[in-house]
Amino acid sequence: MPGDALSQDPAELRRRIDSSKAHPARVYDVFLGGKDHYPADLAAAAAGLAANPRGYLDVRHNRDFLRRAVTALAREDGIRQFLDIGTGLPTAENVHQIAQRIEPESRVVYVDNDPVVLAHARALLTSGPEGRTDYIDADLKSPARILEQAAATLDFDRPVALCLVAILHFVEDEEAYPIVRELMDALPAGSRLVLSHLTEDLNPENIRAVQRTYTERGFTFVLRSRKDVERFFTEAGIEPAEPGVVPVHHWRPDHAAPVPEQPEESYLADLDDIEKVRYRDINDVTDADINVYGGLGAKG
């Protein structure tokens, strides 16, 4: 059962956490203004920001793409089940909050393999009484295990939205494409694939500099072209819906990205650049800032 992950012994959880090495979920947390990370994660994020000073826009607009995609699925397409793999640490407007605000009966299963995410997973399980939210402690590279455990919460006879948002660039080709096919093959007709991915198509100099900072820290970091990102859809028999696979800030923009509250200038002046990111307004984005493709499609 998915919930069994939450009964894991706290001492075992602490043993699994390697705070000396940066982890993608925790680096992502830094850029989203979270607090559940370690100095190694902060250093990795700061190095990435130094390589691309407006790189926080990739992370924040990727997250805003997820907000718009889940909203469209719940409000326009009537999707009531979501499988979000590579969840990351809980932050404002998680998938279940968006979906259950629109349809309280929505069911959401989160999947991640970072023990720090597991330690905070109960914050993800605040479902309303009509719906259900669960968490699976598993790696994307174990799709059969994910599907088996998700079936305890999701009804695989009804459409499911599979969310693979900013995770596949951490997986090499020989594993990435078969994983997506296996997951989508298990889902019924009418299911959706929501996917975003880093690319060097758009602003190669910036993103290659970021790539170097992360590969030096041991991350797998695969930048894929639009054609390569579209392949995730086509190999699963899915045609991306309008507007197709596009830079995330151009995917059905609603100009409603949340604007953080602004502290006093004197407070900001004392912060490092990476600490200022949480207060940045992302609505001033330009095409020269974004290195992420996003798309959504339905399984026929």
XYZ file of N, CA and C in Angstrom, residues 205 207-217 221:
39
model
N 23.689 28.424 -24.693
C 24.835 28.812 -23.873
C 24.490 28.797 -22.396
N 21.969 27.196 -20.760
C 21.611 25.917 -20.162
C 22.792 24.960 -20.146
N 23.703 25.064 -21.096
C 24.890 24.200 -21.058
C 25.782 24.562 -19.880
N 25.822 25.830 -19.540
C 26.592 26.236 -18.368
C 25.983 25.645 -17.100
N 24.662 25.647 -17.020
C 23.977 25.037 -15.880
C 24.231 23.529 -15.864
N 24.137 22.906 -17.025
C 24.376 21.464 -17.127
C 25.744 21.089 -16.557
N 26.750 21.882 -16.879
C 28.098 21.579 -16.378
C 28.145 21.615 -14.852
N 27.481 22.591 -14.253
C 27.534 22.697 -12.785
C 26.897 21.483 -12.124
N 25.875 20.914 -12.746
C 25.180 19.782 -12.134
C 25.858 18.452 -12.441
N 26.377 18.293 -13.651
C 27.074 17.032 -13.956
C 28.346 16.917 -13.111
N 28.966 18.056 -12.797
C 30.131 18.032 -11.911
C 29.773 17.513 -10.524
N 28.499 17.609 -10.171
C 28.028 17.138 -8.863
C 27.423 15.742 -8.956
N 22.115 14.532 -16.496
C 21.468 15.779 -16.916
C 21.421 15.775 -18.441
